[in-house]
Coordinates of C-alpha atoms and ligand atoms in Angstrom, one line a residue:
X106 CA -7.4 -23.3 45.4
X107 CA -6.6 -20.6 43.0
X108 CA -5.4 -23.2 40.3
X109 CA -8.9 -26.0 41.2
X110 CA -10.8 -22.5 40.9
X111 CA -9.4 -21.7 37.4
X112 CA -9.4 -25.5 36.3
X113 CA -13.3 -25.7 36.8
X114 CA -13.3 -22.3 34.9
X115 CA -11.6 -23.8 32.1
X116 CA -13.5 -27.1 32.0
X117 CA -16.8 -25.1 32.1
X118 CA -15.7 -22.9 28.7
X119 CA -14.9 -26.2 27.1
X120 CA -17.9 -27.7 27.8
X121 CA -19.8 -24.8 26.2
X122 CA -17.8 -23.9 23.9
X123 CA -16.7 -27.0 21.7
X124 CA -13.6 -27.2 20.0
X125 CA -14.6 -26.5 16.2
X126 CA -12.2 -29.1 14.0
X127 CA -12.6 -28.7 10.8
X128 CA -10.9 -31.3 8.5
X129 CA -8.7 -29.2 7.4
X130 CA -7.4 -28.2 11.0
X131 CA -7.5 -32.2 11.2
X132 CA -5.4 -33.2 7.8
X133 CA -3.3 -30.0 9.0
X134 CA -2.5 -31.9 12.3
X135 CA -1.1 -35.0 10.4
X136 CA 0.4 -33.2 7.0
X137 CA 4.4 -34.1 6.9
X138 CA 4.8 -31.0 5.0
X139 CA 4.5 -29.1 8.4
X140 CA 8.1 -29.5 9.0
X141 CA 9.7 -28.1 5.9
X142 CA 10.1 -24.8 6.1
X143 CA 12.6 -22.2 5.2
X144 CA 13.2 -18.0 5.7
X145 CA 16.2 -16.9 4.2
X146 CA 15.1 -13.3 3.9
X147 CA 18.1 -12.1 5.1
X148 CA 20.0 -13.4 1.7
X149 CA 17.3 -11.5 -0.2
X150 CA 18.3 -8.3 -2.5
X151 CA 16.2 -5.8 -0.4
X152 CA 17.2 -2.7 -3.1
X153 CA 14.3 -2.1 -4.1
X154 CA 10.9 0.3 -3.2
X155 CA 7.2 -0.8 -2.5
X156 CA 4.5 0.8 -3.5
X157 CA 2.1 0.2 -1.3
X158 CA -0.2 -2.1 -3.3
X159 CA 0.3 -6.0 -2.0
X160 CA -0.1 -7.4 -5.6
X161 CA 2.7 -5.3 -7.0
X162 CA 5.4 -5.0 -3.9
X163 CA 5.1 -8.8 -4.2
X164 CA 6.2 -8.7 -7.8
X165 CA 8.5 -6.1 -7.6
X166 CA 10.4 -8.4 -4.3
X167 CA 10.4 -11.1 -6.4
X168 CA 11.9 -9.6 -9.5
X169 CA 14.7 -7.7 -7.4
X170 CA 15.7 -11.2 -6.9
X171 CA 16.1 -12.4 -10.6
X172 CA 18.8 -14.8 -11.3
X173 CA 19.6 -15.3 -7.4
X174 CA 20.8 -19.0 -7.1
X175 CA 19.8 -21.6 -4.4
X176 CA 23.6 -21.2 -3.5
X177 CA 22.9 -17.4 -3.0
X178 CA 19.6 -17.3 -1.0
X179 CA 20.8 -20.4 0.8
X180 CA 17.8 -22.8 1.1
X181 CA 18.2 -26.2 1.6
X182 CA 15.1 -27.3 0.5
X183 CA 12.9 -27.5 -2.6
X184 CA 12.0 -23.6 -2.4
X185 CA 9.6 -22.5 -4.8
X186 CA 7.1 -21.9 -1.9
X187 CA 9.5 -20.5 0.5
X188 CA 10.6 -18.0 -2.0
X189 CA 6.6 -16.9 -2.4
X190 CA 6.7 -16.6 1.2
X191 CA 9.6 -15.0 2.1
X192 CA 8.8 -12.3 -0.8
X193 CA 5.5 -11.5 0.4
X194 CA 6.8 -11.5 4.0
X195 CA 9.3 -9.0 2.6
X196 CA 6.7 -7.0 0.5
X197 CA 4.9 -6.4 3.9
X198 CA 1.7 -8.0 2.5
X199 CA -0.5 -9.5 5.5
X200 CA 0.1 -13.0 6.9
X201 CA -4.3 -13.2 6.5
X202 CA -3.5 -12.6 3.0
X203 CA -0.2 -15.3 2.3
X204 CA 0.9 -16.9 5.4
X205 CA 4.1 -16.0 5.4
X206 CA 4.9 -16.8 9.1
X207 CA 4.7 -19.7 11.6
X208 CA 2.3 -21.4 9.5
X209 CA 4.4 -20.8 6.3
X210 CA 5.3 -24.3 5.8
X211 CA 7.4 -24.4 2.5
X212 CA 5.2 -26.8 1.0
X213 CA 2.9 -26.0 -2.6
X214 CA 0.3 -28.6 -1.1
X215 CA -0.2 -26.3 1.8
X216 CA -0.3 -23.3 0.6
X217 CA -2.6 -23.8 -1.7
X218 CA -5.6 -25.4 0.5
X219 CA -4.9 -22.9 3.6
X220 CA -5.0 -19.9 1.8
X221 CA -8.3 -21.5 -0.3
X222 CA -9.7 -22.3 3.3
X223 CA -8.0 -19.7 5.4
X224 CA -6.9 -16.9 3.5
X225 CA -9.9 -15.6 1.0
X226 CA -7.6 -16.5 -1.9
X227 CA -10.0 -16.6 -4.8
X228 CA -9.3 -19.6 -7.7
X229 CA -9.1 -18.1 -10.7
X230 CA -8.6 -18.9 -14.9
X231 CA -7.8 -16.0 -16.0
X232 CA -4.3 -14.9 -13.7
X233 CA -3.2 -11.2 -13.7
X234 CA -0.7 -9.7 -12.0
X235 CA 0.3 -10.4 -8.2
X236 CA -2.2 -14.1 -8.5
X237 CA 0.1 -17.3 -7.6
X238 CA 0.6 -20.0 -10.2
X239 CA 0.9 -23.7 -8.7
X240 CA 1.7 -26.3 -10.8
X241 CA -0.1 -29.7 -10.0
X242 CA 0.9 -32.9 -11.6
X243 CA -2.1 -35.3 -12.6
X244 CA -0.3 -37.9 -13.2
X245 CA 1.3 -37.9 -9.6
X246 CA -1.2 -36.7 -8.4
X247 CA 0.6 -33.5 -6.3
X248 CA 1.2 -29.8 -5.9
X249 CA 4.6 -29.2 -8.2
X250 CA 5.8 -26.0 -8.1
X251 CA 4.5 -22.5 -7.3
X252 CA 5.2 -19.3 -9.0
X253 CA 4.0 -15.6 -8.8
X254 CA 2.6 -14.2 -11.9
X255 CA 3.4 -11.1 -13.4
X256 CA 1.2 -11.0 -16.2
X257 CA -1.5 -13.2 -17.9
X258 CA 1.2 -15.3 -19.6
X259 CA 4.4 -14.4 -17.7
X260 CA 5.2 -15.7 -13.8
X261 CA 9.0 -15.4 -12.0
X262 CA 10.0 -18.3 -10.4
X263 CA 11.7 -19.3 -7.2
X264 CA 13.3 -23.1 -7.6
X265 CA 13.4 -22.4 -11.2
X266 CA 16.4 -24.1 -13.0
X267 CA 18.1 -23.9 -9.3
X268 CA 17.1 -20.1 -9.7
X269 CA 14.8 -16.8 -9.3
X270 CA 13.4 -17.0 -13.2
X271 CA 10.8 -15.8 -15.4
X272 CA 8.6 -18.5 -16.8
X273 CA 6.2 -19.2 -19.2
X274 CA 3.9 -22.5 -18.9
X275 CA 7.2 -24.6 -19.1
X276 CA 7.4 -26.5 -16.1
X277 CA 8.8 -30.0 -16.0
X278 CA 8.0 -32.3 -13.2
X279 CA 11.0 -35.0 -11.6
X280 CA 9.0 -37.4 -13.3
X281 CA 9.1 -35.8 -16.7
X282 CA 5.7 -35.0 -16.6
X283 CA 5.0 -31.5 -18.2
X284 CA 2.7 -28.7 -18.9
X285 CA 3.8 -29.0 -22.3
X286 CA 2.5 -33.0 -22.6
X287 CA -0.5 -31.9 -20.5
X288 CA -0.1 -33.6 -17.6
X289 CA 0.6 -30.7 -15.4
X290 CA -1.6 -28.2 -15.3
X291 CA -2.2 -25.1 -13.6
X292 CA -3.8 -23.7 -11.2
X293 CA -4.1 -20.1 -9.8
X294 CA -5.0 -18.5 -6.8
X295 CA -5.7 -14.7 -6.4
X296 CA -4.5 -13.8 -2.8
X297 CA -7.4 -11.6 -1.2
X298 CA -5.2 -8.4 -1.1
X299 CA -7.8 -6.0 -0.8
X300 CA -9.7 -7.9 2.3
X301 CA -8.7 -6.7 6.1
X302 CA -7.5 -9.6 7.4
X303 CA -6.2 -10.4 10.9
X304 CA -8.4 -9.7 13.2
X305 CA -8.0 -9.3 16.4
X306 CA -8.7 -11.4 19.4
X307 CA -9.0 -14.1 16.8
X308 CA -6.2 -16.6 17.9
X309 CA -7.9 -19.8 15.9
X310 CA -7.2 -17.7 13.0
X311 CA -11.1 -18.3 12.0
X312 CA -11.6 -15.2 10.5
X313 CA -13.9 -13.8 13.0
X314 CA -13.7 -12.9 16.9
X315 CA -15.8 -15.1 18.5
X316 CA -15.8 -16.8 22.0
X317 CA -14.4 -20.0 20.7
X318 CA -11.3 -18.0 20.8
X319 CA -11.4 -17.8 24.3
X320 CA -11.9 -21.8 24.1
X321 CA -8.6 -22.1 21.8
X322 CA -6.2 -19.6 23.8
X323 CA -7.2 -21.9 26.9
X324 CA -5.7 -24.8 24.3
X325 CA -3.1 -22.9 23.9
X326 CA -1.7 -22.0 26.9
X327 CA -2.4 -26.1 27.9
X328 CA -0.6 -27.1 24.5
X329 CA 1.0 -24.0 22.4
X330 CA 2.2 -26.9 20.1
X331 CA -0.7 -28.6 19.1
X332 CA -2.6 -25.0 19.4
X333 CA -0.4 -22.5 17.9
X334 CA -1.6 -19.1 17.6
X335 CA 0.2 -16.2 15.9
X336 CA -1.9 -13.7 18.0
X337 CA -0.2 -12.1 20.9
X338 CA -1.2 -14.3 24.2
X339 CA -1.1 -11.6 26.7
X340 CA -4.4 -9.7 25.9
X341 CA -4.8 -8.1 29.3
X342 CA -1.6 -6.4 29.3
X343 CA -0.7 -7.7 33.1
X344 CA 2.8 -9.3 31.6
X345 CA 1.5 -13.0 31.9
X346 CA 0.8 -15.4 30.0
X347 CA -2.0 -17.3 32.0
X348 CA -6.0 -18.1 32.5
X349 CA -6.8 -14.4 33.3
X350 CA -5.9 -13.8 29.3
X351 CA -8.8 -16.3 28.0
X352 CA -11.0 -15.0 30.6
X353 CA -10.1 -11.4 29.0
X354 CA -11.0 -12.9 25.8
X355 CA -14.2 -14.4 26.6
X356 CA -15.7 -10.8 27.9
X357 CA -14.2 -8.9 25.4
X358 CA -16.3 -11.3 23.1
X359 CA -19.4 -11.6 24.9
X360 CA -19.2 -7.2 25.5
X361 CA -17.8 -6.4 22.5
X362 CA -19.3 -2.4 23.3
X363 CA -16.8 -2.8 26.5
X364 CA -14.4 -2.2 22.9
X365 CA -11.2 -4.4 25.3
X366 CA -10.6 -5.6 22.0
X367 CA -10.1 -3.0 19.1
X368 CA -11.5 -4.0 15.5
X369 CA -8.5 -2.1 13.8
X370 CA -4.9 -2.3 14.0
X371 CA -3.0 0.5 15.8
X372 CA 0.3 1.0 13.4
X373 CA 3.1 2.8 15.2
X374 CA 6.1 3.5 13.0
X375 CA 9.7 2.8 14.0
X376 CA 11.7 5.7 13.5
X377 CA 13.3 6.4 10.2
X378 CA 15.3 9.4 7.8
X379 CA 11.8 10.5 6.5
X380 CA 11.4 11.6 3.0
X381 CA 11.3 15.2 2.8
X382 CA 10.0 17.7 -0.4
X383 CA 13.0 17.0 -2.8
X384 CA 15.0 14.2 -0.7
X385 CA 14.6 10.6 -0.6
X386 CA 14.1 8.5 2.6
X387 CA 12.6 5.8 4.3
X388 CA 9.8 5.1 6.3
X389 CA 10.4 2.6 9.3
X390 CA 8.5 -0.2 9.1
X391 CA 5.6 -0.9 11.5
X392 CA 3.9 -2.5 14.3
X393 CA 0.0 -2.9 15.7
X394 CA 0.4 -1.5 19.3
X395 CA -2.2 -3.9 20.2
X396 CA -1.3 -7.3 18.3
X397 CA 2.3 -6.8 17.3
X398 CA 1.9 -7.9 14.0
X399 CA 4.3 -6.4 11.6
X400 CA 2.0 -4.5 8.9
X401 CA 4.8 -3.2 6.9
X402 CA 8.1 -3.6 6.0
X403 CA 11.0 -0.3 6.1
X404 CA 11.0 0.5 2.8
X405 CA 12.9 3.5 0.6
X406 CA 10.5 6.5 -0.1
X407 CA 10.1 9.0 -2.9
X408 CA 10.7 12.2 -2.6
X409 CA 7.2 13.7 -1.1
X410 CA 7.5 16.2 -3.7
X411 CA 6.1 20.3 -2.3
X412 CA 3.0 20.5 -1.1
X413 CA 2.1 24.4 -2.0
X414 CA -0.8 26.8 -0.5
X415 CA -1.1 29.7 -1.9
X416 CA 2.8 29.8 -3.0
X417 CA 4.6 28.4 0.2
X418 CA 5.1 24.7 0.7
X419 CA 3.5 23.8 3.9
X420 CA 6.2 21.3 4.6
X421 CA 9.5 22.7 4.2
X422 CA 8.1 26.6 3.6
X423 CA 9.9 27.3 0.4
X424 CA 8.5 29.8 -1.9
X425 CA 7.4 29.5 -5.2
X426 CA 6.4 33.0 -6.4
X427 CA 4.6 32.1 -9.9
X428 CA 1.2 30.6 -9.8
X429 CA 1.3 26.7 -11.3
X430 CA -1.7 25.2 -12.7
X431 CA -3.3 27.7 -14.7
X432 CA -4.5 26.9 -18.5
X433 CA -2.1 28.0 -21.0
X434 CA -2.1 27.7 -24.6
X435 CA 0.1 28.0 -27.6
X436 CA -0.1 30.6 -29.6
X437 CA -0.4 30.0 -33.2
X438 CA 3.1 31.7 -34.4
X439 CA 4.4 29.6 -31.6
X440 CA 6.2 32.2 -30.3
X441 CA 4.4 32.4 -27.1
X442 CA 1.7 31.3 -24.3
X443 CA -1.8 32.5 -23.6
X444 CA -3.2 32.5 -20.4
X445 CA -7.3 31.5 -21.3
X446 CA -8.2 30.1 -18.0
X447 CA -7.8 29.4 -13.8
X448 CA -6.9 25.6 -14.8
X449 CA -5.9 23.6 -11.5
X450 CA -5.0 27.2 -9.6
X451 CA -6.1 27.3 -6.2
X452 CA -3.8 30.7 -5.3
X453 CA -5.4 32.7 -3.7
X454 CA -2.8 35.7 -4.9
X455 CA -2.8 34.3 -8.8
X456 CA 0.6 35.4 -10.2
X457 CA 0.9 35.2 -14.1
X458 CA 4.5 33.6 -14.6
X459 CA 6.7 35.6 -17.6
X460 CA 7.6 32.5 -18.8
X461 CA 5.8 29.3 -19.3
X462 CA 7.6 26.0 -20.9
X463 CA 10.7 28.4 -22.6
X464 CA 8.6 30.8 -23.7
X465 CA 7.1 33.9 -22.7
X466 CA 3.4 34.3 -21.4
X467 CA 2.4 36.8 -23.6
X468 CA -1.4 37.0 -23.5
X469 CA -4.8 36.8 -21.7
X470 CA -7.7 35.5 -23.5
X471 CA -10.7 37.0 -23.6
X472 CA -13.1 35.6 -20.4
X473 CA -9.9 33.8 -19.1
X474 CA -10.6 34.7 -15.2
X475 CA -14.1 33.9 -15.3
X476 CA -16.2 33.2 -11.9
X477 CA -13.0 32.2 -9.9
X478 CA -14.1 32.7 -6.5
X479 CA -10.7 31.9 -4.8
X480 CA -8.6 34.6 -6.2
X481 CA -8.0 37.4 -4.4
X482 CA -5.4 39.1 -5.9
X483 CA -3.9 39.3 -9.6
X484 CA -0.8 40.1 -11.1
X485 CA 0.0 40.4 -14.3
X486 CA 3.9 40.5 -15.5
X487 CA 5.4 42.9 -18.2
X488 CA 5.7 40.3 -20.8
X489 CA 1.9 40.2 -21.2
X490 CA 1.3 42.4 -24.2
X491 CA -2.6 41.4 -24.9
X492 CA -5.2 41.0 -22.6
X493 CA -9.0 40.8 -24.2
X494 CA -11.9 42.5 -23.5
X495 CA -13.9 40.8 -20.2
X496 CA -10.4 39.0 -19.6
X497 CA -11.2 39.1 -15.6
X498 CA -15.3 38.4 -15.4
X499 CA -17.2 38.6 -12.1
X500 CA -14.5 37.6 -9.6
X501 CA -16.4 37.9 -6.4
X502 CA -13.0 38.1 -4.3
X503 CA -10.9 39.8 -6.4
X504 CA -9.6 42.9 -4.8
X505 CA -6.5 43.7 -6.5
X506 CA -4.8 43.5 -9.7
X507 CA -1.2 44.4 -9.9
X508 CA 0.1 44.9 -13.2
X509 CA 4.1 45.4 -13.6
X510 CA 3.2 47.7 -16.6
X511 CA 3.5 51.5 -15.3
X512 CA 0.3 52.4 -17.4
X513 CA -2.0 50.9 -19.4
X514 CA -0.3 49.2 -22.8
X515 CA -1.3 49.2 -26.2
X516 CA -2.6 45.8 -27.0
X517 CA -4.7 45.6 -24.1
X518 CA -8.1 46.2 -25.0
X519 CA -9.5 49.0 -23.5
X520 CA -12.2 46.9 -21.5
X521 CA -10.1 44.4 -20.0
X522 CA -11.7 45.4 -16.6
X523 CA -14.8 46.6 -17.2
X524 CA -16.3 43.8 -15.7
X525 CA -14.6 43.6 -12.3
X526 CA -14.4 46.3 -9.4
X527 CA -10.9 45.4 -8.0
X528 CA -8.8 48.1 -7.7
X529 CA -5.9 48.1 -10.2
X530 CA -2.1 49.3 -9.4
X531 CA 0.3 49.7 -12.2
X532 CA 3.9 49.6 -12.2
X533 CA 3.7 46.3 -9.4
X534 CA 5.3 43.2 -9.9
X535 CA 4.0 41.5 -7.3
X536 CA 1.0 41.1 -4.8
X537 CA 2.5 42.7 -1.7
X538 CA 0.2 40.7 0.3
X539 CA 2.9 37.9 -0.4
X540 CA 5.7 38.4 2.0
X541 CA 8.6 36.3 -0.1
X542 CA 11.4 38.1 0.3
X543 CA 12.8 40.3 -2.9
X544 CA 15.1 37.7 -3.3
X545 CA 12.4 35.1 -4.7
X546 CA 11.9 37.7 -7.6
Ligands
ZN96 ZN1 4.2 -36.0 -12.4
ZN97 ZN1 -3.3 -5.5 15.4
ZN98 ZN1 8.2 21.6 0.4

């Protein structure tokens, strides 16, 4: 009864919801190229570190491979487009963007026309960095070769000479057809990097969320090989695969304020030796909670370098007693730096350092602490023998200044402060507001 009950269900959706073929899903269905395809990223050099930015992780995956043979890499078919996909699979870049995955077929013919149709890609004449070269022969009439650019001029090469290669417009064809003789010519894609691309609840891979979704995960279930999807399949979370999923589909569609479905991936992060302030790490690679897809790859990490407030790092808490950031100039003998302005200081307890790129901070220009509103405190080390006239101006917050001379020195001019009200100590090295520890000083 159950089963009739959810039989009449799914002939109703059908009805009302026809099956959208497009000719390419139809040419798809009968292209030979759909059973060559190879992954051999586990042969791949993987010593290198992504950036972040699709266009150049792909080009810097591809280039970590230079010189790798077919031998090496172990493909057993012509590989030029394998290679493209197994080093944007490995430079984390989306399968919307290069379909790297089930639907990866190694084939140039392929790739070309579904990511035209499918994936955004944008034809282009004039190629930059991270757009795909494919080589089509006129004469033959057929998709050649494929590359990955790396300039206007410049691509590297998987299949090249047997090889991972640079090239330059010199491709030869099996029937001696070349670019050279002008019977090949080029073509070039520019992957959509920048668009957002799978999206959920769309298992036709349309582009959008619709309820013919709902049609083709019915399809799916009936025949997963003549309906593939790379969506997950058990939308309702009950552990089945079944009916109740499309059914899940179809309201999430039709009450899409219900929100069943979300309209962003959820990354979780596998766990990994995180970077910290001075060390090198890695960052785990991750996951949507909701779809599964793999959004990025583990990858090495930089060094997060200190982030610091007010002179503590609010990562690891070290200390860094001397203010950073503030404008500093050359004086003309040479001999020495000149404080003249706040710069990129947010302290809030500005602390002149003695010593600035070798040499010693000798001076304070006249107006150089002009309107700063975030500093609070000031200090002033002994190796500051000049400060001008008006050197601190109308500092709303200021409230102290400590100076490490014990009294007033000669070459400061004799209205240095005239034109603030914060109280001045002399014979203090440091703002003891600032808790650092003597050891810091
Ligand atoms: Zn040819
Ligand atoms: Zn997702
Ligand atoms: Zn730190």
């Amino acid at each position: 009864m159950k089963k009739r009950g959810a039989a009449v269900l799914l002939a109703a959706i059908l009805l009302f919801l026809p099956f959208r073929a497009t000719a390419l899903e139809i040419w798809e269905a009968f292209d030979p190229d759909f059973l060559f395809s190879e992954t051999k990223t586990e042969n791949f050099n993987t010593d290198f570190t992504l950036s972040g930015h699709p266009a150049e992780d792909l080009i810097t995956v591809a280039l970590a491979q230079s010189g790798k043979t077919t031998n090496q890499l172990g493909y057993t078919e012509a590989w030029c487009a394998d290679f493209v996909n197994d080093c944007a699979k490995l430079a984390g870049i989306d399968k919307g963007v290069i379909p790297w995955s089930y639907s990866a077929r190694g084939s140039c013919t392929y790739l070309y026309d579904y990511m035209l149709n499918r994936c955004a890609a944008e034809q282009v004449t004039n190629p930059k960095r991270g757009d795909l070269v494919f080589y089509y022969c006129t004469v033959c009439e057929t998709f050649r070769h494929i590359g990955i650019m790396q300039s206007a001029t410049l691509s590297v090469e998987g299949n090249y000479g047997g090889r991972v290669n640079a090239a330059v417009t010199t491709y030869n064809d099996p029937r001696g057809h070349s670019v050279k003789s002008g019977d090949v010519i080029r073509l070039f894609l520019r992957p959509s990097y920048s668009l957002p691309t799978v999206v959920h609840g769309d298992t036709d891979g349309s582009g959008v969320f619709d309820e013919a979704d709902a049609a083709y995960l019915l399809r799916t279930l009936l025949a997963p090989e003549r309906y593939p999807t790379d969506h997950k399949i058990d939308l309702n979370g009950d552990g089945e695969e079944d009916v109740q999923d499309a059914l899940f589909l179809l309201r999430a569609a039709l009450f899409p304020e219900e929100g069943a479905i979300p309209a962003k991936h959820l990354p979780v992060f596998a766990d990994a030796d995180a970077p910290t302030c001075t060390e090198a790490g890695e960052i785990g690679e991750s996951h949507c909670s909701f779809c599964g897809q793999l959004l990025s790859v583990r990858r090495k990490a930089d060094p997060l370098g200190h982030d610091f407030v007010n002179h503590v790092c609010t990562r690891c808490h070290e200390v860094r007693p001397e203010s950073v950031g503030l404008e500093m100039k050359l004086n003309d003998e040479k001999t020495g730096y000149t404080v003249c302005g706040i710069g990129e200081c947010a302290d809030a307890d500005v602390v002149i350092p003695s010593v600035f790129e070798g040499l010693p901070v000798t001076a304070i220009s006249l107006f150089a602490f002009e309107n700063v509103p975030s500093m609070k405190t000031l200090t002033i080390p002994l190796s500051v023998t000049e400060v001008g006239a008006g050197a601190i101006f109308q500092c709303s917050s200021l409230t102290a200044i400590y100076c490490a001379a014990p009294s007033l020195p000669d070459g400061w001019s004799p209205h240095w402060a005239e034109y603030t009200s914060a109280e001045i100590f002399w014979g203090m090295d440091k703002p003891p507001s600032l808790n650092f520890g003597e050891e810091h000083f």
